[in-house]
Coordinates of C-alpha atoms in Angstrom, one line a residue:
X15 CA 0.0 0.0 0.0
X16 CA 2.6 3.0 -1.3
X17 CA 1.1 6.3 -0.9
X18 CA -1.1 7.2 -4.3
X19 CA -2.9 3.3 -4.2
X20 CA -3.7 4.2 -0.3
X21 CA -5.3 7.8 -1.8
X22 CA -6.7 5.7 -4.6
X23 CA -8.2 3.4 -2.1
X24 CA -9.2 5.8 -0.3
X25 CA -11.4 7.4 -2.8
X26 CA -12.6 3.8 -3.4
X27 CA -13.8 3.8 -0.1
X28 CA -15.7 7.2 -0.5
X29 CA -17.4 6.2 -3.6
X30 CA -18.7 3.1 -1.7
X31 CA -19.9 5.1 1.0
X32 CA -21.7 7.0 -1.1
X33 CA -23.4 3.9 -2.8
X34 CA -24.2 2.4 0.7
X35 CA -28.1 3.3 -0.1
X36 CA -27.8 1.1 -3.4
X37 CA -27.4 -2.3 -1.3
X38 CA -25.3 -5.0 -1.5
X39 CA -22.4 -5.1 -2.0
X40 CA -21.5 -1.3 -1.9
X41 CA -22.9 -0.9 2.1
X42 CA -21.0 -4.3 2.8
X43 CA -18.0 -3.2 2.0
X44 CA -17.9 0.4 2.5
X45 CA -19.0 -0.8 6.4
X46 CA -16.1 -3.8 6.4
X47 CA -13.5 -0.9 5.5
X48 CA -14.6 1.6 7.1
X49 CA -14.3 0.6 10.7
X50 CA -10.9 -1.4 10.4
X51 CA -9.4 1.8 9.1
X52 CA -10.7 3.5 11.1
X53 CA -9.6 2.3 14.6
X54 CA -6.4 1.0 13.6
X55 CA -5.7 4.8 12.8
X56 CA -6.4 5.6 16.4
X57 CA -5.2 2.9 18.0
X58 CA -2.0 3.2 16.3
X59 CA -1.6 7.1 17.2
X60 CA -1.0 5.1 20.8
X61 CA 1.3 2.6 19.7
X62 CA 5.0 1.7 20.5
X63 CA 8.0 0.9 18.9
X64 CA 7.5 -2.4 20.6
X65 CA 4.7 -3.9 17.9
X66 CA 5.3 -4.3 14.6
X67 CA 1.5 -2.8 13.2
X68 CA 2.2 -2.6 9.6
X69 CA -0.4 -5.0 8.9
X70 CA -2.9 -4.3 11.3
X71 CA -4.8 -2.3 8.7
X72 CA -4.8 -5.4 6.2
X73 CA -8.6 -6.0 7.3
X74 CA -10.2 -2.4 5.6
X75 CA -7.5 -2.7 2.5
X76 CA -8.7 -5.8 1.3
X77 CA -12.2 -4.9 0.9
X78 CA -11.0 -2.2 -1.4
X79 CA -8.4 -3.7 -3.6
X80 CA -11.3 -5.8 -4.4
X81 CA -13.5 -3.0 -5.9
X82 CA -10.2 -1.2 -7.2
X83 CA -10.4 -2.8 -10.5
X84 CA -14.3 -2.7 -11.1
X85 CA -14.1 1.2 -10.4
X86 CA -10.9 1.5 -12.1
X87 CA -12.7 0.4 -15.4
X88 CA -15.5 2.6 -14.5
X89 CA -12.4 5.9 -14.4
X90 CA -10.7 4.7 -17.5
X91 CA -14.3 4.0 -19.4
X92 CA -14.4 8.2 -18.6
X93 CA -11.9 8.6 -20.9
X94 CA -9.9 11.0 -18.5
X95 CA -6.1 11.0 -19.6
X96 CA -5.4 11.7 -16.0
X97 CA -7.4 9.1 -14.4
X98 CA -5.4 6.4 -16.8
X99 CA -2.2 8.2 -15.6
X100 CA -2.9 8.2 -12.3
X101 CA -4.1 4.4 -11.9
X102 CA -1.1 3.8 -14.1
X103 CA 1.7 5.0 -12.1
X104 CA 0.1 4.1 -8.8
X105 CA 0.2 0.2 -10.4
X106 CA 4.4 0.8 -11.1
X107 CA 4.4 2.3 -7.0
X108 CA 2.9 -0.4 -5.9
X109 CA 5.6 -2.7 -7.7
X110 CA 8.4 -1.0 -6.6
X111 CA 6.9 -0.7 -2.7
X112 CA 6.3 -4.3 -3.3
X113 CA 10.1 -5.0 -4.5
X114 CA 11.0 -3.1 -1.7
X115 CA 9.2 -4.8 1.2
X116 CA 10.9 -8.2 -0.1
X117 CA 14.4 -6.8 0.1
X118 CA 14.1 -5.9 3.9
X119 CA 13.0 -9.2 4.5
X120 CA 15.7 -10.6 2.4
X121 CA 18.2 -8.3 4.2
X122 CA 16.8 -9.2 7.3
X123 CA 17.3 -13.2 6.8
X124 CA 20.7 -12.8 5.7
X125 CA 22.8 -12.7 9.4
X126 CA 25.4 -9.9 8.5
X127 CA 22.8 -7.3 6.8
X128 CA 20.3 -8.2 9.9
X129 CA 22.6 -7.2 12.0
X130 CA 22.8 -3.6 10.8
X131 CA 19.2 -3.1 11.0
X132 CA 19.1 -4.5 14.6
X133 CA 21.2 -1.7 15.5
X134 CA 18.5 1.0 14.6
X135 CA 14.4 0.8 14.7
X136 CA 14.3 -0.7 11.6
X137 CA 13.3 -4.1 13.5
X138 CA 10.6 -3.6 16.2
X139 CA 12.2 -4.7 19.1
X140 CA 10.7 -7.8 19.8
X141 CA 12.5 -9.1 17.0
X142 CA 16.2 -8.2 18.3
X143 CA 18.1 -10.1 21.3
X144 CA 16.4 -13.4 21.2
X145 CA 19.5 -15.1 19.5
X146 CA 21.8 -13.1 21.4
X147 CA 20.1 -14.5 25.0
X148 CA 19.6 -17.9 23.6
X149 CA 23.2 -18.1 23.1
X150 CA 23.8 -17.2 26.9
X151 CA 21.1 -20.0 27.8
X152 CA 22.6 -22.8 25.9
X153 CA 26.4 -22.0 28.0
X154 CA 24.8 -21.7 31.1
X155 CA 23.0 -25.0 30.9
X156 CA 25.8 -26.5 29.3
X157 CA 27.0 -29.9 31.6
X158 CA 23.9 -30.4 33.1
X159 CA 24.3 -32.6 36.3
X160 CA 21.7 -36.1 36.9
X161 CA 19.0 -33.8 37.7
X162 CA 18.5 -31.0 35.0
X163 CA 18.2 -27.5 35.7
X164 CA 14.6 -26.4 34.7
X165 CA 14.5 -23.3 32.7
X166 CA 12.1 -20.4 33.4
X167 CA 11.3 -17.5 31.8
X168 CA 9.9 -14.2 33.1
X169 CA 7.2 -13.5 30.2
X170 CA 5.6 -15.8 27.6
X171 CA 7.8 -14.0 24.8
X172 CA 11.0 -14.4 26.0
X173 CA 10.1 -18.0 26.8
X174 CA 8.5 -18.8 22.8
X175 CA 12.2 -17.5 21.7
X176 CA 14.0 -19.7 24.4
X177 CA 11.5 -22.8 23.2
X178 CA 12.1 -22.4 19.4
X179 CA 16.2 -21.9 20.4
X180 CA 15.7 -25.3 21.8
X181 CA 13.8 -26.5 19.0
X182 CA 11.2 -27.8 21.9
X183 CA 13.1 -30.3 23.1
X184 CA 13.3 -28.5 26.5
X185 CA 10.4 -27.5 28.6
X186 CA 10.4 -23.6 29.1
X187 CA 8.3 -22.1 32.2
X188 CA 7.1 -18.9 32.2
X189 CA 6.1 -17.0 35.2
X190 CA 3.0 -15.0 35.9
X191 CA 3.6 -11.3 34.0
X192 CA 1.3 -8.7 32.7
X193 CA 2.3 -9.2 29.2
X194 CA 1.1 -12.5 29.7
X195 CA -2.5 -11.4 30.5
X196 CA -2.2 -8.7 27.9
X197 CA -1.2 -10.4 25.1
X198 CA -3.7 -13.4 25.9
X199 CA -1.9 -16.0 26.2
X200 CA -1.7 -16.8 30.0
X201 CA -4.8 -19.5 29.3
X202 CA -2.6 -21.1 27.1
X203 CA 0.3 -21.4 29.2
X204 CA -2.0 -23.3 32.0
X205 CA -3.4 -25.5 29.6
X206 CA 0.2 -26.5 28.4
X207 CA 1.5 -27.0 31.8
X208 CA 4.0 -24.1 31.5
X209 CA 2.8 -21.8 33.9
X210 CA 3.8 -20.3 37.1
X211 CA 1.1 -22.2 38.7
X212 CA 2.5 -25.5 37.0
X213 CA 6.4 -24.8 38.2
X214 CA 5.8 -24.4 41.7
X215 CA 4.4 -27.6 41.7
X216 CA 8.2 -28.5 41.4
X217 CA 8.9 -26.9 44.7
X218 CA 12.6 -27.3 45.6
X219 CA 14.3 -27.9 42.1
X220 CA 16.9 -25.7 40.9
X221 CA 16.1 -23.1 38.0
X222 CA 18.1 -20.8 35.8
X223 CA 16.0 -17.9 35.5
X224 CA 16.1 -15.4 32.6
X225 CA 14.8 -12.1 33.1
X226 CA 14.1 -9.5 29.8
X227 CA 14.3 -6.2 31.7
X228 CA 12.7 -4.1 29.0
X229 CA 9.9 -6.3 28.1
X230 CA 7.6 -4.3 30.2
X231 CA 6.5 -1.1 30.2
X232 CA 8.6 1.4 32.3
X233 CA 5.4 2.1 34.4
X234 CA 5.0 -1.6 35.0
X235 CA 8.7 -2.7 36.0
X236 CA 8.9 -1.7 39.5
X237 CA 6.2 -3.6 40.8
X238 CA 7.2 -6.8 39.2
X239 CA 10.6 -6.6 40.4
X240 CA 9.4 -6.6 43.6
X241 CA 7.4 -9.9 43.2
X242 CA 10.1 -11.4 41.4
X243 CA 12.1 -12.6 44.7
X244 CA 8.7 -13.9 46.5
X245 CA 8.5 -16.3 43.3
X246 CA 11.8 -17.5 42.5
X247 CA 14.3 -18.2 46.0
X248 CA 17.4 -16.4 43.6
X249 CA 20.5 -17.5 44.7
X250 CA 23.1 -16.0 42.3
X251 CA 23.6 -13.6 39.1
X252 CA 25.3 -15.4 36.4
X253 CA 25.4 -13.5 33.2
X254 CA 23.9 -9.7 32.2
X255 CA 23.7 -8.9 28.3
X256 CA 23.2 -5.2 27.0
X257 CA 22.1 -4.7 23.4
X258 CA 22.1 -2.0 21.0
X259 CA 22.4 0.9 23.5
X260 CA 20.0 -0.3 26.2
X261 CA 17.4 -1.0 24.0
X262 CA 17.3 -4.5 25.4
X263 CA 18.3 -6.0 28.7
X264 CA 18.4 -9.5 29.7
X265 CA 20.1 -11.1 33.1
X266 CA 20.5 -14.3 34.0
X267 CA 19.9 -16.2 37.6
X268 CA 20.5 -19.4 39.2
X269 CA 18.2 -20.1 42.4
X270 CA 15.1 -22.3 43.4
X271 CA 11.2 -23.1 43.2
X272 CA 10.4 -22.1 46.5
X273 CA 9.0 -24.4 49.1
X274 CA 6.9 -22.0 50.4
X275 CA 6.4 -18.4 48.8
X276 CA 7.3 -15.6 50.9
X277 CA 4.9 -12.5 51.6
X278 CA 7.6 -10.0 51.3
X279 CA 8.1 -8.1 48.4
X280 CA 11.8 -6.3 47.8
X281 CA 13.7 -5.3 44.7
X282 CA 16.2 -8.3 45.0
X283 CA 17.1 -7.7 41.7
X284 CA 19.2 -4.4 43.2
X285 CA 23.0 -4.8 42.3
X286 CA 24.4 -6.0 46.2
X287 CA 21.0 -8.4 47.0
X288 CA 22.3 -11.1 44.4
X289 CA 26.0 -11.3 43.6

């Protein structure tokens, strides 16, 4: 969708709205565009660099692109030397946009050009760090003794990156954390056995705990640091990774399931607390 086919679209949609009171199909899809459009525009004035929202529109283009060509036919049957133009060179934009959107994600398979973009926004940032910290994982559990150390993450995402690092042949916790809730997928962690609920059922066994410190948002991090230590029994800080300017933060811990949870909540995640 390269600027002039958006205004094109765009005037697609008007014309349907216009038509509404003819009936099907033109109320149909003038109502299916309309409100995706619509509140994805707002939504994403409120949006952070943390979601990648390029497609979250896809919904109200679709509906248009689909009466594009009937109404382009309907422009061109006009016999407007403009209109032709215009549809025209908004065809050769879209072909170049679309040439253009397969050579990021070309560059951005290819490890030595990805790791340029990684360095800047052009990767949301829930797409940066995971290889880095899964790295840090695989050393730290290297030489496992009789009884494995079981491996806990502190939020469903950072746990999915650890899991696919692993190719699933290790189980990955995840404890309780509002981007859990938020992103909906805290059901599914109980029903696959992965949740904080389902580790302390291992009460006693030793864990190696990693933490994504900027997962959350900056309002949000205080309070979950201080539940951290009434969850996991943290004995020791292994390993801290810093990536691309602070933009993401990871440490890693070595402690316990807790026999019994305790009631206090401090920041033991202070430099001094854990050494």
């Amino acid at each position: 969708v390269t600027p002039l086919l958006y205004v094109l679209l765009l005037g697609v949609l008007v014309l349907a709205w216009r038509r509404r009171q003819l009936g099907a199909p033109w109320d149909l899809f003038a109502c299916s565009a309309l409100l995706p459009l619509a509140i994805y525009f707002i939504v994403g004035l409120f949006a952070d660099d943390q979601r990648f929202r390029v497609h979250w529109p896809l919904p109200g283009y679709l509906p248009l692109i689909a009466l594009l060509p009937w109404l382009a036919r309907e422009w061109q049957r006009s016999g407007s030397r403009w209109l032709r133009g215009t549809l025209g060179f908004a065809a050769a934009c879209a072909t170049l946009g679309t040439l253009a959107v397969l050579g990021y994600l070309l560059a951005a398979s290819i490890p030595g050009m990805a790791a340029h973009l990684r360095g800047s926004k052009a990767f949301p940032s829930n797409f940066v760090g995971w290889q880095e910290s899964a790295v840090i994982v695989h050393q730290l559990l290297d030489g496992d003794d009789a009884e494995p150390v079981i491996l806990v993450a502190d939020n469903f995402m950072l746990a999915a990156q650890l899991d696919f690092a692993f190719d699933g042949q290790r189980a990955v916790y995840t404890l309780d954390s509002p981007l859990n809730s938020r992103h909906g997928r805290a059901q599914q962690l109980w029903l696959w056995g992965r949740d904080e609920a389902s580790l302390q059922e291992l009460a006693g066994r030793r864990v190696l705990l990693a933490v994504e410190f900027t997962a959350l948002r900056e309002r949000e991090r205080a309070a979950w640091r201080q539940g951290l230590c009434r969850r996991i029994d943290l004995q020791q800080r292994l390993q801290e990774l810093d990536l691309y300017s602070g933009r993401k933060r990871y440490a890693f811990f070595s402690g316990y399931v807790p026999l019994q949870q305790s009631r206090k909540d401090v920041d033991c995640l202070e430099p001094g607390l854990i050494r």
